[in-house]
């Protein structure tokens, strides 16, 4: 490659990126875009061939989509499984793979039709979006060649830069096919169904409907090709596993959380050990059915009986039985639908953060929900993954079947089933417009965020899912303003131990430059963020209930384990901060700090090095903002959680779409509380950051800066949008708007006022 060690790598990558953008806008179709991208990469890094392979998750194969150097007539005809060849190895490992003489590598698989025999070296890097590899970028040289670490890094960074562009090009291609293929709009004109609801996560998507019932399983195959004896022994093995797992869960939950919570799993154990339940399953197996179907069928028979019971307490027990059935099926290789193998646009009544944490999100092109607001945790995660989503509460959705063609627009909240050609053309136009808009934002990525008069504002990233931190350089984040650690917990089947947590936190810290702050928030579980293993009891008002620090201070083991892991992972790294969620009174933050002190002593006694860690609290319960001066001597910094603050000040459930119009953080009552906190913190010289969705709201960010907040934390992809927005206004003007907002009577008035001053609201 024509890149010397001294060459500015970032500059190089940026130039490449700009060039790819240019190619996309000047190409006539997505095939041309991909082909020209491959050619440009080969030329820029001085190799003899460059190819792009994309993984088709429906078919489970990697397909050659574009090439410069291999025989172009083999595009779309050469394919391999992830378990085959060097390209498959890159996808499988999700890391770069290189070989100076590829033919000698044990995983080499020859594709003579591509005329690759003239090449010797191989370097492949994964194309990653939504945290998962969806393809592979490969380069070859004719001469045997070992690529230097700098060169590998360079190709990886190019892959990162082009990933989203490549995936958009593929989406465009799909739209092209859809508009040409009559089979896509099978029901053609007159059968098109239009739905309108609320926008949840921006972007457009087209694809086939994937209908999911939350925590449901697909009906397993009924008839077995095996003997009843082997089906029976599978069932018995699954039973043994599930019983021993349940016993382990009971032990863990009793230990870490409490006996009351563990009692839920006693109910599970009772079902498992129930003689009638077991007999019913066995009878079905003996009649020649598969073990999986026999379990599924028996559970559904019981559920039917439960549904008839008038007593709400008893009928609720049905969900325990469902859990038991799913765990048995899990051991027989049948997963709950939230880990479906289908890909397309998900239609789900409600999506919980735990579902997203566990899903293979590469398969999800878009989401239609009928429950859950724009600031629900699942919506926040969808936005961070850049998966378009809408919330539609319309019973007509029930008419849709798996595989029906769909198009959704997450900007306007619209969905169209059986879209006609003209509708798809519209979607295509939107997609190109969006792409152009994001391209334009690229110029903001590496410039510091400033208002038009040069006041510096710091923009940080909220992260939640594994490897989210890799988004930081991509969007120009200045650190992690909020790490929602609970999402990691929700992706697991049992509490992680100290070592497992240390590993995860350490990996994150290693991926973020040590001059950048990383703010860890301790476990904020409860309400919509709960995993089955946590043993949550039903609550009348879960958002006002046993959540976050309230729970952790009563179940100290879980919190202490997390604090110890955090200390071990931090070691001597500077700039690590700790944040406690849902504090309501001074006593809680004192207790939390006390626990942290105890953990620090324990870690130090073990001989591990520790660093200074600043302690802050979330200001998200109104009581803490009303008497904020009382907290100042207890903390090093303040973090405003505007998502919860808004729901508690306005008494509007953040997850309820029926009252979504009442939920607005720009309500003057919310602004008054923020104003009070900012002034008090300034008097006590305590920094304030805000990490709710308000920070990336095009109107919200203006008012927050005007109120004196100079650190905002948000979903990383929105950082360039906010930079651009803030560059349009001076600090004195933002201050004037904020003062007027405080005097307004409604959020609508506040928004109108801002839009009259700054008409272009740059929403995405
Ligand atoms: C908030 O409440 O604003 C916040 C950032 O926390 P979460 O959305 O995770 O409740
Ligand atoms: Mg919160």
Short mmCIF file of C-alpha atoms in Angstrom, two decimals, residues 46-333:
data_model
loop_
_atom_site.label_atom_id
_atom_site.label_comp_id
_atom_site.label_asym_id
_atom_site.label_seq_id
_atom_site.Cartn_x
_atom_site.Cartn_y
_atom_site.Cartn_z
CA UNK A 46 -2.30 0.33 -4.08
CA UNK A 47 -3.36 -3.32 -4.28
CA UNK A 48 -4.20 -5.43 -7.31
CA UNK A 49 -7.74 -6.40 -6.39
CA UNK A 50 -10.50 -5.35 -4.01
CA UNK A 51 -13.81 -7.13 -3.53
CA UNK A 52 -16.91 -6.71 -1.40
CA UNK A 53 -18.78 -9.74 -0.09
CA UNK A 54 -22.14 -9.38 1.66
CA UNK A 55 -23.72 -11.86 4.02
CA UNK A 56 -27.26 -12.91 3.14
CA UNK A 57 -28.66 -13.93 6.51
CA UNK A 58 -31.75 -15.59 5.00
CA UNK A 59 -29.66 -17.94 2.90
CA UNK A 60 -26.73 -18.11 5.32
CA UNK A 61 -24.15 -17.37 2.61
CA UNK A 62 -21.63 -14.69 1.71
CA UNK A 63 -22.07 -13.44 -1.85
CA UNK A 64 -19.58 -11.59 -4.02
CA UNK A 65 -21.28 -8.25 -4.67
CA UNK A 66 -18.58 -6.14 -6.26
CA UNK A 67 -15.01 -6.53 -7.40
CA UNK A 68 -12.15 -4.76 -9.01
CA UNK A 69 -9.54 -7.30 -10.08
CA UNK A 70 -11.48 -10.58 -9.95
CA UNK A 71 -13.61 -11.61 -12.92
CA UNK A 72 -16.64 -9.26 -12.74
CA UNK A 73 -18.87 -11.81 -14.48
CA UNK A 74 -18.77 -13.88 -11.27
CA UNK A 75 -20.52 -11.18 -9.22
CA UNK A 76 -23.65 -12.61 -7.55
CA UNK A 77 -22.64 -16.13 -8.63
CA UNK A 78 -19.74 -16.77 -6.23
CA UNK A 79 -20.86 -17.55 -2.73
CA UNK A 80 -19.69 -19.42 0.36
CA UNK A 81 -20.88 -20.29 3.84
CA UNK A 82 -19.25 -18.48 6.77
CA UNK A 83 -17.58 -21.79 7.61
CA UNK A 84 -15.87 -21.84 4.20
CA UNK A 85 -12.80 -20.09 2.83
CA UNK A 86 -10.80 -17.15 4.11
CA UNK A 87 -13.64 -14.71 3.46
CA UNK A 88 -15.88 -16.86 5.65
CA UNK A 89 -13.22 -16.85 8.33
CA UNK A 90 -13.23 -13.04 8.47
CA UNK A 91 -16.99 -13.02 8.95
CA UNK A 92 -16.89 -15.83 11.47
CA UNK A 93 -14.24 -14.17 13.61
CA UNK A 94 -15.33 -10.64 12.91
CA UNK A 95 -11.66 -9.61 12.85
CA UNK A 96 -9.13 -8.99 10.08
CA UNK A 97 -7.43 -12.05 8.57
CA UNK A 98 -4.34 -11.93 6.38
CA UNK A 99 -2.14 -14.42 4.56
CA UNK A 100 0.84 -13.60 2.34
CA UNK A 101 0.25 -16.77 0.27
CA UNK A 102 -3.43 -17.44 0.62
CA UNK A 103 -3.33 -20.78 -1.18
CA UNK A 104 -1.29 -22.16 1.74
CA UNK A 105 -3.82 -21.23 4.42
CA UNK A 106 -5.74 -24.28 5.75
CA UNK A 107 -9.03 -22.44 5.29
CA UNK A 108 -8.31 -21.46 1.66
CA UNK A 109 -11.08 -22.46 -0.71
CA UNK A 110 -10.47 -22.02 -4.44
CA UNK A 111 -12.98 -20.23 -6.64
CA UNK A 112 -11.19 -20.66 -10.01
CA UNK A 113 -14.04 -18.99 -11.90
CA UNK A 114 -13.06 -15.65 -10.34
CA UNK A 115 -9.53 -15.98 -11.79
CA UNK A 116 -8.09 -15.39 -8.33
CA UNK A 117 -5.17 -17.81 -8.96
CA UNK A 118 -3.07 -14.90 -10.20
CA UNK A 119 -3.16 -13.41 -6.70
CA UNK A 120 -1.11 -14.40 -3.74
CA UNK A 121 -1.76 -12.24 -0.70
CA UNK A 122 -5.09 -11.92 1.08
CA UNK A 123 -6.24 -9.33 3.57
CA UNK A 124 -9.88 -9.34 4.62
CA UNK A 125 -11.62 -7.09 7.14
CA UNK A 126 -15.23 -7.25 8.34
CA UNK A 127 -17.87 -4.71 7.34
CA UNK A 128 -19.73 -3.97 10.54
CA UNK A 129 -22.99 -2.21 11.14
CA UNK A 130 -25.41 -2.48 14.05
CA UNK A 131 -22.51 -4.11 15.93
CA UNK A 132 -22.52 -7.16 13.65
CA UNK A 133 -20.46 -8.16 10.64
CA UNK A 134 -22.63 -8.05 7.54
CA UNK A 135 -19.92 -8.47 4.95
CA UNK A 136 -16.22 -8.63 4.18
CA UNK A 137 -13.90 -6.26 2.37
CA UNK A 138 -11.02 -8.14 0.74
CA UNK A 139 -7.84 -6.98 -0.98
CA UNK A 140 -5.22 -9.03 -2.86
CA UNK A 141 -1.79 -8.42 -4.31
CA UNK A 142 -0.14 -10.50 -7.00
CA UNK A 143 3.12 -10.74 -5.09
CA UNK A 144 3.25 -12.56 -1.72
CA UNK A 145 2.99 -9.83 0.84
CA UNK A 146 2.64 -9.42 4.59
CA UNK A 147 0.56 -6.38 5.42
CA UNK A 148 1.89 -4.19 8.22
CA UNK A 149 -0.28 -3.54 11.32
CA UNK A 150 -0.71 0.03 10.06
CA UNK A 151 -2.01 -1.23 6.72
CA UNK A 152 -4.42 -3.64 8.41
CA UNK A 153 -5.64 -0.82 10.61
CA UNK A 154 -6.06 1.40 7.60
CA UNK A 155 -8.20 -1.08 5.69
CA UNK A 156 -10.25 -1.69 8.85
CA UNK A 157 -10.87 2.00 9.23
CA UNK A 158 -11.91 2.25 5.56
CA UNK A 159 -14.28 -0.68 6.18
CA UNK A 160 -15.76 1.19 9.14
CA UNK A 161 -16.14 4.31 7.06
CA UNK A 162 -17.87 2.60 4.16
CA UNK A 163 -20.02 0.14 6.13
CA UNK A 164 -23.05 2.32 6.43
CA UNK A 165 -22.74 3.55 2.86
CA UNK A 166 -22.49 0.00 1.56
CA UNK A 167 -25.51 -1.10 3.57
CA UNK A 168 -27.51 1.88 2.25
CA UNK A 169 -26.42 1.03 -1.30
CA UNK A 170 -27.77 -2.47 -0.71
CA UNK A 171 -31.03 -1.09 0.56
CA UNK A 172 -31.31 1.02 -2.56
CA UNK A 173 -30.68 -2.07 -4.61
CA UNK A 174 -33.47 -3.83 -2.79
CA UNK A 175 -35.74 -0.92 -3.56
CA UNK A 176 -34.68 -1.15 -7.19
CA UNK A 177 -35.58 -4.81 -7.29
CA UNK A 178 -38.79 -4.20 -5.43
CA UNK A 179 -39.90 -1.55 -7.89
CA UNK A 180 -39.14 -3.83 -10.82
CA UNK A 181 -40.46 -7.09 -9.44
CA UNK A 182 -44.19 -7.48 -9.61
CA UNK A 183 -43.94 -10.21 -6.96
CA UNK A 184 -43.09 -7.69 -4.27
CA UNK A 185 -46.45 -5.96 -4.45
CA UNK A 186 -48.31 -9.21 -4.88
CA UNK A 187 -51.64 -7.73 -3.99
CA UNK A 188 -50.97 -4.78 -6.33
CA UNK A 189 -53.08 -1.64 -6.52
CA UNK A 190 -56.05 -1.35 -4.27
CA UNK A 191 -54.62 -3.67 -1.65
CA UNK A 192 -52.05 -1.26 -0.37
CA UNK A 193 -52.54 -0.53 3.30
CA UNK A 194 -51.38 2.78 4.73
CA UNK A 195 -50.72 3.16 8.44
CA UNK A 196 -49.77 6.25 10.30
CA UNK A 197 -48.40 6.54 13.79
CA UNK A 198 -45.49 8.08 15.60
CA UNK A 199 -41.92 8.30 14.42
CA UNK A 200 -39.65 6.39 16.81
CA UNK A 201 -36.30 6.03 15.06
CA UNK A 202 -35.40 7.88 11.89
CA UNK A 203 -34.64 6.32 8.52
CA UNK A 204 -36.56 4.34 5.93
CA UNK A 205 -36.69 0.60 5.42
CA UNK A 206 -38.31 -1.88 3.06
CA UNK A 207 -38.60 -5.59 3.62
CA UNK A 208 -40.81 -8.50 4.44
CA UNK A 209 -42.91 -8.53 7.61
CA UNK A 210 -41.63 -10.64 10.50
CA UNK A 211 -44.44 -11.03 13.01
CA UNK A 212 -43.25 -11.62 16.53
CA UNK A 213 -45.06 -12.23 19.73
CA UNK A 214 -42.93 -11.12 22.58
CA UNK A 215 -41.22 -14.08 24.19
CA UNK A 216 -43.05 -16.47 21.92
CA UNK A 217 -41.72 -19.47 20.08
CA UNK A 218 -42.46 -20.77 16.63
CA UNK A 219 -44.38 -24.04 16.61
CA UNK A 220 -41.82 -26.83 16.31
CA UNK A 221 -42.17 -29.60 13.75
CA UNK A 222 -44.71 -32.17 14.91
CA UNK A 223 -43.71 -35.46 13.39
CA UNK A 224 -40.43 -37.04 14.18
CA UNK A 225 -38.18 -39.00 11.86
CA UNK A 226 -36.46 -40.46 14.91
CA UNK A 227 -37.54 -43.15 17.35
CA UNK A 228 -39.77 -42.29 20.28
CA UNK A 229 -36.99 -43.51 22.58
CA UNK A 230 -34.50 -40.96 21.29
CA UNK A 231 -37.11 -38.15 21.45
CA UNK A 232 -37.86 -39.26 25.02
CA UNK A 233 -34.21 -39.20 26.01
CA UNK A 234 -33.89 -35.66 24.52
CA UNK A 235 -36.87 -34.60 26.60
CA UNK A 236 -35.43 -36.11 29.76
CA UNK A 237 -32.08 -34.42 29.16
CA UNK A 238 -33.81 -31.05 28.59
CA UNK A 239 -35.78 -31.61 31.80
CA UNK A 240 -32.63 -32.37 33.81
CA UNK A 241 -30.85 -29.28 32.42
CA UNK A 242 -33.81 -27.01 33.11
CA UNK A 243 -34.26 -28.29 36.64
CA UNK A 244 -30.59 -27.87 37.50
CA UNK A 245 -30.57 -24.40 35.88
CA UNK A 246 -33.60 -23.38 37.89
CA UNK A 247 -31.99 -24.59 41.11
CA UNK A 248 -28.89 -22.57 40.25
CA UNK A 249 -31.00 -19.52 39.53
CA UNK A 250 -32.76 -19.87 42.87
CA UNK A 251 -29.42 -19.99 44.62
CA UNK A 252 -27.99 -17.01 42.73
CA UNK A 253 -31.07 -14.83 43.10
CA UNK A 254 -31.41 -15.67 46.80
CA UNK A 255 -27.79 -14.78 47.28
CA UNK A 256 -27.66 -11.61 45.28
CA UNK A 257 -31.19 -10.30 45.39
CA UNK A 258 -33.39 -11.91 48.02
CA UNK A 259 -35.66 -14.80 48.87
CA UNK A 260 -38.83 -13.06 47.77
CA UNK A 261 -37.54 -12.67 44.22
CA UNK A 262 -36.18 -16.21 44.20
CA UNK A 263 -39.63 -17.55 45.03
CA UNK A 264 -40.69 -16.89 41.40
CA UNK A 265 -38.35 -19.66 40.36
CA UNK A 266 -39.86 -21.99 42.94
CA UNK A 267 -43.05 -21.74 40.92
CA UNK A 268 -41.05 -22.74 37.84
CA UNK A 269 -39.62 -25.71 39.66
CA UNK A 270 -43.09 -26.79 40.70
CA UNK A 271 -44.25 -26.90 37.10
CA UNK A 272 -41.18 -28.81 36.03
CA UNK A 273 -41.62 -31.40 38.72
CA UNK A 274 -45.37 -31.67 38.18
CA UNK A 275 -46.24 -35.25 37.39
CA UNK A 276 -49.27 -34.46 35.18
CA UNK A 277 -47.33 -31.93 33.15
CA UNK A 278 -44.56 -34.44 32.52
CA UNK A 279 -46.98 -37.26 31.72
CA UNK A 280 -48.87 -35.19 29.15
CA UNK A 281 -45.63 -34.48 27.32
CA UNK A 282 -44.48 -38.08 27.49
CA UNK A 283 -47.78 -39.40 26.10
CA UNK A 284 -47.43 -37.14 23.09
CA UNK A 285 -43.85 -38.29 22.51
CA UNK A 286 -44.93 -41.92 22.72
CA UNK A 287 -47.47 -41.26 19.99
CA UNK A 288 -44.64 -40.46 17.59
CA UNK A 289 -44.35 -36.69 17.99
CA UNK A 290 -41.16 -34.73 18.48
CA UNK A 291 -40.15 -33.84 22.02
CA UNK A 292 -40.20 -30.13 21.09
CA UNK A 293 -43.72 -30.21 19.67
CA UNK A 294 -45.00 -32.25 22.63
CA UNK A 295 -43.70 -29.64 25.07
CA UNK A 296 -45.02 -26.78 22.95
CA UNK A 297 -48.44 -28.37 22.64
CA UNK A 298 -48.70 -29.25 26.33
CA UNK A 299 -47.70 -25.74 27.40
CA UNK A 300 -50.35 -24.30 25.06
CA UNK A 301 -53.03 -26.64 26.40
CA UNK A 302 -52.21 -25.49 29.93
CA UNK A 303 -52.14 -21.85 28.85
CA UNK A 304 -55.62 -22.25 27.35
CA UNK A 305 -56.84 -23.59 30.68
CA UNK A 306 -55.13 -20.74 32.58
CA UNK A 307 -56.78 -18.15 30.34
CA UNK A 308 -60.19 -19.46 31.46
CA UNK A 309 -59.44 -18.84 35.12
CA UNK A 310 -61.22 -15.77 36.42
CA UNK A 311 -58.81 -15.12 39.30
CA UNK A 312 -56.25 -12.66 37.86
CA UNK A 313 -53.53 -13.87 40.23
CA UNK A 314 -53.85 -17.46 39.10
CA UNK A 315 -54.25 -16.63 35.43
CA UNK A 316 -51.01 -14.63 35.65
CA UNK A 317 -49.24 -17.80 36.68
CA UNK A 318 -49.60 -18.78 33.03
CA UNK A 319 -46.58 -16.64 32.25
CA UNK A 320 -44.48 -18.72 34.64
CA UNK A 321 -45.52 -21.84 32.78
CA UNK A 322 -44.66 -20.18 29.47
CA UNK A 323 -41.19 -19.40 30.80
CA UNK A 324 -40.71 -22.99 31.86
CA UNK A 325 -41.82 -24.27 28.46
CA UNK A 326 -39.42 -21.93 26.66
CA UNK A 327 -36.51 -22.95 28.80
CA UNK A 328 -37.21 -26.61 28.02
CA UNK A 329 -37.46 -25.81 24.31
CA UNK A 330 -34.25 -23.85 24.48
CA UNK A 331 -32.42 -27.04 25.38
CA UNK A 332 -33.95 -28.70 22.36
CA UNK A 333 -32.60 -25.98 20.09
#
